[in-house]
Tab-separated table of C-alpha atoms and ligand atoms in Angstrom:
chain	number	residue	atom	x	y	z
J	35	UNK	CA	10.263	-29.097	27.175
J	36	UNK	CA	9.019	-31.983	25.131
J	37	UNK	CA	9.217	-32.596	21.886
J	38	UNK	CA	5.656	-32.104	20.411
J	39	UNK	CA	5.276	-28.600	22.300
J	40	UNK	CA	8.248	-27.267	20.998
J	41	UNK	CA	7.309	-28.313	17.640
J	42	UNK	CA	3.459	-26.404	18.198
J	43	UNK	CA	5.483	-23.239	19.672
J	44	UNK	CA	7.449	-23.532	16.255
J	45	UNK	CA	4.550	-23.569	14.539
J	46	UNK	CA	2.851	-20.639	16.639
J	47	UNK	CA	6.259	-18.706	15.735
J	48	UNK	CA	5.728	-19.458	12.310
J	49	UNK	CA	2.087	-18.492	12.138
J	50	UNK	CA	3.041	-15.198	13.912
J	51	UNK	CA	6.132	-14.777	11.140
J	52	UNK	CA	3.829	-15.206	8.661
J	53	UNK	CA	1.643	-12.020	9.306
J	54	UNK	CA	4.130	-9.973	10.048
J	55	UNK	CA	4.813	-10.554	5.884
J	56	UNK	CA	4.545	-7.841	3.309
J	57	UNK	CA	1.625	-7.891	0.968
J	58	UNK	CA	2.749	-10.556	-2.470
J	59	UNK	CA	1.420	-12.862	-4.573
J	60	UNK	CA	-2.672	-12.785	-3.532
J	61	UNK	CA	-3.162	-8.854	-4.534
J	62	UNK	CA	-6.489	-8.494	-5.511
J	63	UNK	CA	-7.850	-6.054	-8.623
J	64	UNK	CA	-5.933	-4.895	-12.205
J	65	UNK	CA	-2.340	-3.024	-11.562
J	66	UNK	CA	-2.394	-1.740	-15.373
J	67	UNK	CA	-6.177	-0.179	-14.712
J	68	UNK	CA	-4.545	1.175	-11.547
J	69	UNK	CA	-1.482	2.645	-13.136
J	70	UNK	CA	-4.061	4.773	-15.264
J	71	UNK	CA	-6.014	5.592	-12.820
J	72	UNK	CA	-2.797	6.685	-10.434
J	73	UNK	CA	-2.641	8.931	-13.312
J	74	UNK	CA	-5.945	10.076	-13.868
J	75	UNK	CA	-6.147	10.817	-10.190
J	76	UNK	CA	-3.024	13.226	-10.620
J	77	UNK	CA	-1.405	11.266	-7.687
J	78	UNK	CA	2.268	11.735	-9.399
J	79	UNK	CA	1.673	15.920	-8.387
J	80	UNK	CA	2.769	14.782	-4.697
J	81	UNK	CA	4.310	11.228	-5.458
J	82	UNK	CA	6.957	10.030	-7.565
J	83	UNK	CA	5.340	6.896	-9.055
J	84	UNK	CA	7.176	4.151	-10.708
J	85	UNK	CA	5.929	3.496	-14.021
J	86	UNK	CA	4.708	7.035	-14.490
J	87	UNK	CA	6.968	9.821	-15.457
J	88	UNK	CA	6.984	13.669	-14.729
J	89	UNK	CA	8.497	16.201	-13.034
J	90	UNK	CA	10.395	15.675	-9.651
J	91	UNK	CA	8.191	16.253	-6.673
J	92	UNK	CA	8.474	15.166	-2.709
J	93	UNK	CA	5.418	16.435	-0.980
J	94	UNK	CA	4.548	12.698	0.252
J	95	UNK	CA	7.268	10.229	-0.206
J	96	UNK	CA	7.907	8.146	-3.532
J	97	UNK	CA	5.821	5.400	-3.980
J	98	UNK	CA	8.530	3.150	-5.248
J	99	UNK	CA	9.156	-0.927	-3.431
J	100	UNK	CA	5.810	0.107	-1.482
J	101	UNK	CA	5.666	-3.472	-0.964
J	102	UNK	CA	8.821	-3.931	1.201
J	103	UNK	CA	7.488	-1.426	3.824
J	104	UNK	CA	5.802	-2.236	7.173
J	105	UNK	CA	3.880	0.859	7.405
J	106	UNK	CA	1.488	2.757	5.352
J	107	UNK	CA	2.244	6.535	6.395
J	108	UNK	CA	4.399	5.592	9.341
J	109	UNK	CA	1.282	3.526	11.147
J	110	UNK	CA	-1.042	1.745	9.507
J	111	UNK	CA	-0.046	-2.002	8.945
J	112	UNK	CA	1.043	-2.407	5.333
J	113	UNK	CA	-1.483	-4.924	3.251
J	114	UNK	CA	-4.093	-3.986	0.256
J	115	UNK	CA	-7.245	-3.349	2.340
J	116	UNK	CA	-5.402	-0.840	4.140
J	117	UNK	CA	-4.028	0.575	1.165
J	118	UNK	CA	-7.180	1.217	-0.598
J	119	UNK	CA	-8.637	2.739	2.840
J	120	UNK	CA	-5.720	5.201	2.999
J	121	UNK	CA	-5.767	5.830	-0.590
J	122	UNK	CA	-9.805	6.834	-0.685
J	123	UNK	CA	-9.538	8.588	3.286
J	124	UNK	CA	-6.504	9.068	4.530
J	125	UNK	CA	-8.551	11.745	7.092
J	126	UNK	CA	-9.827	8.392	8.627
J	127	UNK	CA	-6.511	7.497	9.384
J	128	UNK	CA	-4.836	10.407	10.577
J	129	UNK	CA	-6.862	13.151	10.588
J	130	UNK	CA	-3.458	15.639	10.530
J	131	UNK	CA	-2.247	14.187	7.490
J	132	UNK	CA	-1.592	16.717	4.333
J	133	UNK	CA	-2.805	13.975	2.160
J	134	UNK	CA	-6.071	14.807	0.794
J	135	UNK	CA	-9.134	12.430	0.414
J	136	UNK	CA	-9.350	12.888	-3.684
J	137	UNK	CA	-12.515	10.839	-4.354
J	138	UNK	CA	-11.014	7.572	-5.711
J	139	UNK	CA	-13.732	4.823	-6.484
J	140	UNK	CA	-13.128	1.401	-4.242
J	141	UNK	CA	-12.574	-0.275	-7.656
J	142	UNK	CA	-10.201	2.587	-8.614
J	143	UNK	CA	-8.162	2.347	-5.256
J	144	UNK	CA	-8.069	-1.351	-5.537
J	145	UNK	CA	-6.497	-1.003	-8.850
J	146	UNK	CA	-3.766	1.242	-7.676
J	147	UNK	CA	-3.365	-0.770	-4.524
J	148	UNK	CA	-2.463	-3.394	-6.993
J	149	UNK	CA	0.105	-1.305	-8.821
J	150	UNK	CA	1.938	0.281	-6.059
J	151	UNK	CA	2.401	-3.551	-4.239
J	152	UNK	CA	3.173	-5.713	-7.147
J	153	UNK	CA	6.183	-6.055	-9.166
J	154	UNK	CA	5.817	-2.768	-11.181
J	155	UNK	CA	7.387	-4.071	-14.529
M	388	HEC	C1	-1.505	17.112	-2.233
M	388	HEC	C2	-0.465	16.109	-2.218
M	388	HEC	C3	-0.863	14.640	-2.311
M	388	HEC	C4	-1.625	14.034	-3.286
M	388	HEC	C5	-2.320	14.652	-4.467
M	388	HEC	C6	-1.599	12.619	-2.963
M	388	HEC	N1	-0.863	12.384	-1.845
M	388	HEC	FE1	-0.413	10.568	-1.029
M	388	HEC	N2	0.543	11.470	0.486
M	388	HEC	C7	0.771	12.832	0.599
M	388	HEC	C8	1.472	13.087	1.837
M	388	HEC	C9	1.896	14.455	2.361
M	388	HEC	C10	1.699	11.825	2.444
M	388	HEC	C11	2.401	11.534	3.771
M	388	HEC	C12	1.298	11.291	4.745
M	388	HEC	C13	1.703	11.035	6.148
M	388	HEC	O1	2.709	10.353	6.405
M	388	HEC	O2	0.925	11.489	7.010
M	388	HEC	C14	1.110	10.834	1.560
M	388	HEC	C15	1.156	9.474	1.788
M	388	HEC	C16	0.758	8.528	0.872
M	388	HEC	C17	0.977	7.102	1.017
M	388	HEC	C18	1.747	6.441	2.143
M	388	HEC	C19	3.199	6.459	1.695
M	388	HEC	C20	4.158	5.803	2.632
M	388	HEC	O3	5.352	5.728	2.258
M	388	HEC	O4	3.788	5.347	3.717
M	388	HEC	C21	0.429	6.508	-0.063
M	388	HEC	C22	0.425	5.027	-0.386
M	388	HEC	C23	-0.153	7.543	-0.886
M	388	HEC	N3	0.076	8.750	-0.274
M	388	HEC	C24	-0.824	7.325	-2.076
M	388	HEC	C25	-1.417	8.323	-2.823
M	388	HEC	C26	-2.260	8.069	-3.974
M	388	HEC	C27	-2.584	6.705	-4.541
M	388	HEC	C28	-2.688	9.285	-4.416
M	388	HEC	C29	-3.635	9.591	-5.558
M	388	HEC	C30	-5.015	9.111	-5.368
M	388	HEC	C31	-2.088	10.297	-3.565
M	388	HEC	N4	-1.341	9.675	-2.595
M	388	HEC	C32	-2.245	11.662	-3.721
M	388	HEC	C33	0.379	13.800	-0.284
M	388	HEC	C34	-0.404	13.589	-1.406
């Protein structure tokens, strides 16, 4: 193989790496509005939620290093936009899911998006 097209398959395997990459440092929309509105929304009756405290609960899984997964709910490829759509319809997702669709605002799941995938101080 010669040198320039194994350095554009490199480059192709790099690309490919790349998306395959949690969400990080381009999250879009205000995690401290979002931790409110986590709250507000009563998520933390089904989720343990870092930053917000109450009793202990596992109906749906913590939503703790929610950045370091692949998956949102076992399928959906982890990144924001996908967040926010499983956060305001999870039915459109996977229709069998015990989640329910609460209502959450696109500017409300955005916020929480941007909670549950950055840092989380
Ligand atoms: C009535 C209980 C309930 C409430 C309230 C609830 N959820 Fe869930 N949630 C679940 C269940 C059950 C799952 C697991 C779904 C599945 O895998 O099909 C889930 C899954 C999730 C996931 C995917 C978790 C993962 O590890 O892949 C996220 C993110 C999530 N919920 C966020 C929220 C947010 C944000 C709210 C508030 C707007 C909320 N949930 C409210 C029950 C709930």
């Amino acid at each position: 193989m010669n040198a320039r097209l194994s350095s554009c398959l490199l480059t192709l395997a790099l690309l490919a790496g790349c998306q395959d990459q949690p969400p990080s440092t381009t999250l879009q929309g205000d995690p401290e509005r979002g931790r409110i509105a986590l709250a507000q929304h009563a998520c933390r009756a089904c989720h343990m939620i870092p930053g917000l405290t109450g009793p202990e609960t596992h109906v749906g899984r913590p939503l703790t290093d929610l950045a370091e997964q692949r998956f949102i709910a076992g399928s959906l490829p982890n990144n924001q936009a996908n967040l926010v759509r499983w956060i305001r319809d999870p039915q459109s997702i996977d229709p069998h899911t015990a989640m329910p669709a609460m209502g959450v605002s696109e500017r409300d799941a955005l916020d929480m998006s941007a909670w549950l995938l950055g840092p989380q101080k």
